[in-house]
Amino acid sequence: MAIAYNIISGFLSTPIGKFADKTRRYPMLIALGIVILGISMILFSFSFEFSRYVIPIMGFAVIFLGVGQAFYHPLGASVLEEAYSDRSSLMMGINGSFGSMGRSLLPIVLIPLILFVGVSYALAILGIYAILTGAIIFFGLASMKKWNKKIKETKRKSNLKISTGKYKPILTLLTLLVFVRAMFLIGTTTYM
């Protein structure tokens, strides 16, 4: 179960990204992903309260976690690209930095919370926080003028067609490097 959520997220990220590009409903989909992550935290909290059913509860929690994670990265990049087209690389870097800081601060927040209210309540609090954050993100992004307009039925078309043929060796190498990096990080984190 420790790796299942990454597999689920890996398989769903591309279809969710395609669906988001087709419908252009980025605020709703990002908020939905964050809410699904909140639900997964609440389900994880139930696994401590109802330990007799720990495996099925954790199974559902892992599925929700994988699905929720599949939403954020492709959609977050798209939102930043649209909102800050000329500075999107900088904004993606800032977004990534804050994500890393958040992952680093999680134990600092979670461990005292567990000590004060217990494991199940601590996870439930984080789940509720994620659900509220999803709502704030939805209303914050929905108020932006770019998404406030009526969504058109037409897809964006580009006059520029890029052939990946000549770039295939470098793209393959980059993909392999990202795969090995992720494998190392997840393996180390799961072990720890």
PDB file of C-alpha atoms in Angstrom:
ATOM      1  CA  MET A   1       0.000   0.000   0.000  1.00  0.00           C
ATOM      2  CA  ALA A   2       2.965   2.293   0.586  1.00  0.00           C
ATOM      3  CA  ILE A   3       3.636   2.561  -3.150  1.00  0.00           C
ATOM      4  CA  ALA A   4       0.126   2.026  -4.541  1.00  0.00           C
ATOM      5  CA  TYR A   5      -0.838   5.705  -4.336  1.00  0.00           C
ATOM      6  CA  ASN A   6       2.153   6.652  -6.517  1.00  0.00           C
ATOM      7  CA  ILE A   7       1.178   4.049  -9.109  1.00  0.00           C
ATOM      8  CA  ILE A   8      -2.437   5.289  -9.115  1.00  0.00           C
ATOM      9  CA  SER A   9      -1.270   8.904  -9.392  1.00  0.00           C
ATOM     10  CA  GLY A  10       1.131   8.001 -12.206  1.00  0.00           C
ATOM     11  CA  PHE A  11      -1.563   6.313 -14.272  1.00  0.00           C
ATOM     12  CA  LEU A  12      -4.172   9.030 -13.718  1.00  0.00           C
ATOM     13  CA  SER A  13      -2.073  12.211 -14.116  1.00  0.00           C
ATOM     14  CA  THR A  14      -2.046  12.182 -17.923  1.00  0.00           C
ATOM     15  CA  PRO A  15      -5.785  11.462 -18.436  1.00  0.00           C
ATOM     16  CA  ILE A  16      -6.712  14.068 -15.825  1.00  0.00           C
ATOM     17  CA  GLY A  17      -4.366  16.585 -17.461  1.00  0.00           C
ATOM     18  CA  LYS A  18      -5.940  15.894 -20.874  1.00  0.00           C
ATOM     19  CA  PHE A  19      -9.437  16.239 -19.446  1.00  0.00           C
ATOM     20  CA  ALA A  20      -8.473  19.524 -17.769  1.00  0.00           C
ATOM     21  CA  ASP A  21      -7.026  20.924 -21.004  1.00  0.00           C
ATOM     22  CA  LYS A  22     -10.155  19.888 -22.884  1.00  0.00           C
ATOM     23  CA  THR A  23     -12.673  21.321 -20.399  1.00  0.00           C
ATOM     24  CA  ARG A  24     -10.517  24.219 -19.086  1.00  0.00           C
ATOM     25  CA  ARG A  25     -12.097  23.811 -15.640  1.00  0.00           C
ATOM     26  CA  TYR A  26      -8.841  24.193 -13.747  1.00  0.00           C
ATOM     27  CA  PRO A  27     -10.227  25.806 -10.551  1.00  0.00           C
ATOM     28  CA  MET A  28     -12.855  23.109 -10.081  1.00  0.00           C
ATOM     29  CA  LEU A  29     -10.439  20.255 -10.814  1.00  0.00           C
ATOM     30  CA  ILE A  30      -7.609  21.533  -8.590  1.00  0.00           C
ATOM     31  CA  ALA A  31     -10.076  22.098  -5.748  1.00  0.00           C
ATOM     32  CA  LEU A  32     -11.523  18.622  -6.325  1.00  0.00           C
ATOM     33  CA  GLY A  33      -8.034  17.101  -6.117  1.00  0.00           C
ATOM     34  CA  ILE A  34      -7.282  18.885  -2.831  1.00  0.00           C
ATOM     35  CA  VAL A  35     -10.670  17.837  -1.403  1.00  0.00           C
ATOM     36  CA  ILE A  36      -9.978  14.215  -2.410  1.00  0.00           C
ATOM     37  CA  LEU A  37      -6.623  14.463  -0.576  1.00  0.00           C
ATOM     38  CA  GLY A  38      -8.510  15.727   2.493  1.00  0.00           C
ATOM     39  CA  ILE A  39     -10.903  12.782   2.285  1.00  0.00           C
ATOM     40  CA  SER A  40      -7.928  10.409   2.109  1.00  0.00           C
ATOM     41  CA  MET A  41      -6.513  11.920   5.323  1.00  0.00           C
ATOM     42  CA  ILE A  42      -9.854  11.465   7.066  1.00  0.00           C
ATOM     43  CA  LEU A  43      -9.984   7.860   5.861  1.00  0.00           C
ATOM     44  CA  PHE A  44      -6.454   7.303   7.183  1.00  0.00           C
ATOM     45  CA  SER A  45      -7.645   8.670  10.533  1.00  0.00           C
ATOM     46  CA  PHE A  46     -10.493   6.124  10.544  1.00  0.00           C
ATOM     47  CA  SER A  47      -7.956   3.304  10.165  1.00  0.00           C
ATOM     48  CA  PHE A  48      -6.658   4.128  13.674  1.00  0.00           C
ATOM     49  CA  GLU A  49     -10.129   4.338  15.201  1.00  0.00           C
ATOM     50  CA  PHE A  50     -11.447   1.162  13.555  1.00  0.00           C
ATOM     51  CA  SER A  51      -8.300  -0.972  13.676  1.00  0.00           C
ATOM     52  CA  ARG A  52     -10.283  -4.139  13.044  1.00  0.00           C
ATOM     53  CA  TYR A  53     -10.905  -2.896   9.481  1.00  0.00           C
ATOM     54  CA  VAL A  54      -7.501  -1.288   8.981  1.00  0.00           C
ATOM     55  CA  ILE A  55      -6.674  -2.985   5.661  1.00  0.00           C
ATOM     56  CA  PRO A  56      -9.873  -2.104   3.751  1.00  0.00           C
ATOM     57  CA  ILE A  57      -9.964   1.428   5.201  1.00  0.00           C
ATOM     58  CA  MET A  58      -6.315   2.018   4.306  1.00  0.00           C
ATOM     59  CA  GLY A  59      -6.974   0.547   0.866  1.00  0.00           C
ATOM     60  CA  PHE A  60      -9.669   3.149   0.216  1.00  0.00           C
ATOM     61  CA  ALA A  61      -7.487   5.889   1.742  1.00  0.00           C
ATOM     62  CA  VAL A  62      -4.607   4.951  -0.561  1.00  0.00           C
ATOM     63  CA  ILE A  63      -6.904   5.019  -3.606  1.00  0.00           C
ATOM     64  CA  PHE A  64      -8.174   8.485  -2.652  1.00  0.00           C
ATOM     65  CA  LEU A  65      -4.601   9.661  -2.003  1.00  0.00           C
ATOM     66  CA  GLY A  66      -3.428   8.464  -5.427  1.00  0.00           C
ATOM     67  CA  VAL A  67      -6.408  10.009  -7.226  1.00  0.00           C
ATOM     68  CA  GLY A  68      -6.035  13.309  -5.346  1.00  0.00           C
ATOM     69  CA  GLN A  69      -2.320  13.563  -6.111  1.00  0.00           C
ATOM     70  CA  ALA A  70      -2.978  13.015  -9.818  1.00  0.00           C
ATOM     71  CA  PHE A  71      -4.884  16.294  -9.980  1.00  0.00           C
ATOM     72  CA  TYR A  72      -2.470  18.812  -8.592  1.00  0.00           C
ATOM     73  CA  HIS A  73       0.788  18.712 -10.561  1.00  0.00           C
ATOM     74  CA  PRO A  74      -0.451  18.834 -14.172  1.00  0.00           C
ATOM     75  CA  LEU A  75      -3.218  21.297 -13.288  1.00  0.00           C
ATOM     76  CA  GLY A  76      -1.043  23.499 -11.090  1.00  0.00           C
ATOM     77  CA  ALA A  77       1.449  23.869 -13.938  1.00  0.00           C
ATOM     78  CA  SER A  78      -1.358  24.776 -16.358  1.00  0.00           C
ATOM     79  CA  VAL A  79      -2.811  27.390 -14.016  1.00  0.00           C
ATOM     80  CA  LEU A  80       0.595  28.983 -13.451  1.00  0.00           C
ATOM     81  CA  GLU A  81       1.264  28.967 -17.207  1.00  0.00           C
ATOM     82  CA  GLU A  82      -2.013  30.748 -17.915  1.00  0.00           C
ATOM     83  CA  ALA A  83      -1.819  33.188 -15.030  1.00  0.00           C
ATOM     84  CA  TYR A  84       1.862  34.104 -15.462  1.00  0.00           C
ATOM     85  CA  SER A  85       2.674  33.265 -19.080  1.00  0.00           C
ATOM     86  CA  ASP A  86       5.806  35.431 -19.221  1.00  0.00           C
ATOM     87  CA  ARG A  87       7.002  34.442 -15.731  1.00  0.00           C
ATOM     88  CA  SER A  88       5.614  30.913 -15.510  1.00  0.00           C
ATOM     89  CA  SER A  89       9.019  29.253 -15.001  1.00  0.00           C
ATOM     90  CA  LEU A  90       9.752  31.494 -12.017  1.00  0.00           C
ATOM     91  CA  MET A  91       6.293  30.859 -10.575  1.00  0.00           C
ATOM     92  CA  MET A  92       6.631  27.082 -11.062  1.00  0.00           C
ATOM     93  CA  GLY A  93       9.943  27.268  -9.211  1.00  0.00           C
ATOM     94  CA  ILE A  94       8.346  29.213  -6.359  1.00  0.00           C
ATOM     95  CA  ASN A  95       5.428  26.756  -6.315  1.00  0.00           C
ATOM     96  CA  GLY A  96       7.847  23.819  -6.156  1.00  0.00           C
ATOM     97  CA  SER A  97       9.859  25.484  -3.375  1.00  0.00           C
ATOM     98  CA  PHE A  98       6.783  26.069  -1.240  1.00  0.00           C
ATOM     99  CA  GLY A  99       5.680  22.473  -1.896  1.00  0.00           C
ATOM    100  CA  SER A 100       9.050  21.206  -0.653  1.00  0.00           C
ATOM    101  CA  MET A 101       8.853  23.476   2.384  1.00  0.00           C
ATOM    102  CA  GLY A 102       5.353  22.196   3.128  1.00  0.00           C
ATOM    103  CA  ARG A 103       6.496  18.581   2.939  1.00  0.00           C
ATOM    104  CA  SER A 104       9.410  19.453   5.247  1.00  0.00           C
ATOM    105  CA  LEU A 105       7.174  21.223   7.771  1.00  0.00           C
ATOM    106  CA  LEU A 106       4.550  18.468   7.873  1.00  0.00           C
ATOM    107  CA  PRO A 107       6.341  16.441  10.582  1.00  0.00           C
ATOM    108  CA  ILE A 108       6.872  19.623  12.631  1.00  0.00           C
ATOM    109  CA  VAL A 109       3.105  20.237  12.559  1.00  0.00           C
ATOM    110  CA  LEU A 110       1.863  16.645  12.610  1.00  0.00           C
ATOM    111  CA  ILE A 111       3.942  15.229  15.470  1.00  0.00           C
ATOM    112  CA  PRO A 112       2.909  17.836  18.107  1.00  0.00           C
ATOM    113  CA  LEU A 113      -0.666  17.576  16.846  1.00  0.00           C
ATOM    114  CA  ILE A 114      -0.539  13.784  17.331  1.00  0.00           C
ATOM    115  CA  LEU A 115       0.881  14.271  20.845  1.00  0.00           C
ATOM    116  CA  PHE A 116      -1.894  16.705  21.802  1.00  0.00           C
ATOM    117  CA  VAL A 117      -4.978  15.139  20.198  1.00  0.00           C
ATOM    118  CA  GLY A 118      -3.961  11.626  19.107  1.00  0.00           C
ATOM    119  CA  VAL A 119      -3.199  10.131  15.711  1.00  0.00           C
ATOM    120  CA  SER A 120      -6.731   9.762  14.388  1.00  0.00           C
ATOM    121  CA  TYR A 121      -7.819  13.271  15.368  1.00  0.00           C
ATOM    122  CA  ALA A 122      -4.582  14.802  14.044  1.00  0.00           C
ATOM    123  CA  LEU A 123      -5.093  13.200  10.637  1.00  0.00           C
ATOM    124  CA  ALA A 124      -8.773  14.190  10.630  1.00  0.00           C
ATOM    125  CA  ILE A 125      -7.815  17.812  11.397  1.00  0.00           C
ATOM    126  CA  LEU A 126      -5.369  17.805   8.476  1.00  0.00           C
ATOM    127  CA  GLY A 127      -8.071  16.280   6.275  1.00  0.00           C
ATOM    128  CA  ILE A 128     -10.576  18.977   7.213  1.00  0.00           C
ATOM    129  CA  TYR A 129      -7.876  21.609   6.636  1.00  0.00           C
ATOM    130  CA  ALA A 130      -7.263  20.190   3.140  1.00  0.00           C
ATOM    131  CA  ILE A 131     -10.990  20.249   2.327  1.00  0.00           C
ATOM    132  CA  LEU A 132     -11.256  23.888   3.460  1.00  0.00           C
ATOM    133  CA  THR A 133      -8.124  24.722   1.451  1.00  0.00           C
ATOM    134  CA  GLY A 134      -9.713  23.132  -1.619  1.00  0.00           C
ATOM    135  CA  ALA A 135     -12.750  25.390  -1.208  1.00  0.00           C
ATOM    136  CA  ILE A 136     -10.547  28.484  -0.821  1.00  0.00           C
ATOM    137  CA  ILE A 137      -8.540  27.511  -3.920  1.00  0.00           C
ATOM    138  CA  PHE A 138     -11.729  26.990  -5.915  1.00  0.00           C
ATOM    139  CA  PHE A 139     -13.208  30.366  -5.035  1.00  0.00           C
ATOM    140  CA  GLY A 140      -9.830  32.122  -5.365  1.00  0.00           C
ATOM    141  CA  LEU A 141      -9.152  30.767  -8.849  1.00  0.00           C
ATOM    142  CA  ALA A 142     -12.778  31.011  -9.978  1.00  0.00           C
ATOM    143  CA  SER A 143     -12.702  34.752  -9.318  1.00  0.00           C
ATOM    144  CA  MET A 144      -9.838  35.222 -11.778  1.00  0.00           C
ATOM    145  CA  LYS A 145     -11.047  36.829 -14.979  1.00  0.00           C
ATOM    146  CA  LYS A 146      -9.452  34.175 -17.194  1.00  0.00           C
ATOM    147  CA  TRP A 147     -11.783  31.503 -15.835  1.00  0.00           C
ATOM    148  CA  ASN A 148     -14.707  33.756 -15.075  1.00  0.00           C
ATOM    149  CA  LYS A 149     -15.583  33.960 -18.761  1.00  0.00           C
ATOM    150  CA  LYS A 150     -17.818  31.384 -20.362  1.00  0.00           C
ATOM    151  CA  ILE A 151     -15.861  28.266 -21.289  1.00  0.00           C
ATOM    152  CA  LYS A 152     -15.722  27.868 -25.041  1.00  0.00           C
ATOM    153  CA  GLU A 153     -16.387  24.582 -26.753  1.00  0.00           C
ATOM    154  CA  THR A 154     -13.383  24.949 -29.053  1.00  0.00           C
ATOM    155  CA  LYS A 155     -10.013  23.539 -28.212  1.00  0.00           C
ATOM    156  CA  ARG A 156      -6.894  25.641 -28.330  1.00  0.00           C
ATOM    157  CA  LYS A 157      -5.031  25.121 -31.577  1.00  0.00           C
ATOM    158  CA  SER A 158      -1.406  25.841 -32.217  1.00  0.00           C
ATOM    159  CA  ASN A 159       0.143  26.686 -35.581  1.00  0.00           C
ATOM    160  CA  LEU A 160       3.478  25.397 -34.366  1.00  0.00           C
ATOM    161  CA  LYS A 161       3.959  21.642 -34.587  1.00  0.00           C
ATOM    162  CA  ILE A 162       6.980  20.230 -32.838  1.00  0.00           C
ATOM    163  CA  SER A 163       8.306  16.869 -33.854  1.00  0.00           C
ATOM    164  CA  THR A 164       9.577  14.916 -30.879  1.00  0.00           C
ATOM    165  CA  GLY A 165      11.621  12.664 -33.180  1.00  0.00           C
ATOM    166  CA  LYS A 166      14.902  14.561 -32.996  1.00  0.00           C
ATOM    167  CA  TYR A 167      14.431  15.263 -29.286  1.00  0.00           C
ATOM    168  CA  LYS A 168      13.564  11.671 -28.408  1.00  0.00           C
ATOM    169  CA  PRO A 169      17.026  10.676 -27.050  1.00  0.00           C
ATOM    170  CA  ILE A 170      17.234  13.645 -24.653  1.00  0.00           C
ATOM    171  CA  LEU A 171      13.566  13.291 -23.627  1.00  0.00           C
ATOM    172  CA  THR A 172      14.138   9.595 -22.933  1.00  0.00           C
ATOM    173  CA  LEU A 173      17.205  10.410 -20.820  1.00  0.00           C
ATOM    174  CA  LEU A 174      15.337  13.113 -18.872  1.00  0.00           C
ATOM    175  CA  THR A 175      12.401  10.769 -18.290  1.00  0.00           C
ATOM    176  CA  LEU A 176      14.766   8.057 -17.060  1.00  0.00           C
ATOM    177  CA  LEU A 177      16.500  10.505 -14.691  1.00  0.00           C
ATOM    178  CA  VAL A 178      13.162  11.677 -13.265  1.00  0.00           C
ATOM    179  CA  PHE A 179      12.091   8.030 -12.843  1.00  0.00           C
ATOM    180  CA  VAL A 180      15.303   7.058 -10.990  1.00  0.00           C
ATOM    181  CA  ARG A 181      15.128  10.184  -8.795  1.00  0.00           C
ATOM    182  CA  ALA A 182      11.503   9.507  -7.875  1.00  0.00           C
ATOM    183  CA  MET A 183      12.229   5.826  -7.255  1.00  0.00           C
ATOM    184  CA  PHE A 184      15.086   6.731  -4.914  1.00  0.00           C
ATOM    185  CA  LEU A 185      13.108   9.400  -3.019  1.00  0.00           C
ATOM    186  CA  ILE A 186       9.970   7.296  -2.582  1.00  0.00           C
ATOM    187  CA  GLY A 187      11.964   4.198  -1.676  1.00  0.00           C
ATOM    188  CA  THR A 188      13.987   6.085   0.941  1.00  0.00           C
ATOM    189  CA  THR A 189      10.921   7.888   2.352  1.00  0.00           C
ATOM    190  CA  THR A 190       8.886   4.676   2.523  1.00  0.00           C
ATOM    191  CA  TYR A 191      11.738   2.866   4.263  1.00  0.00           C
ATOM    192  CA  MET A 192      12.198   5.670   6.796  1.00  0.00           C
TER     193      MET A 192
END
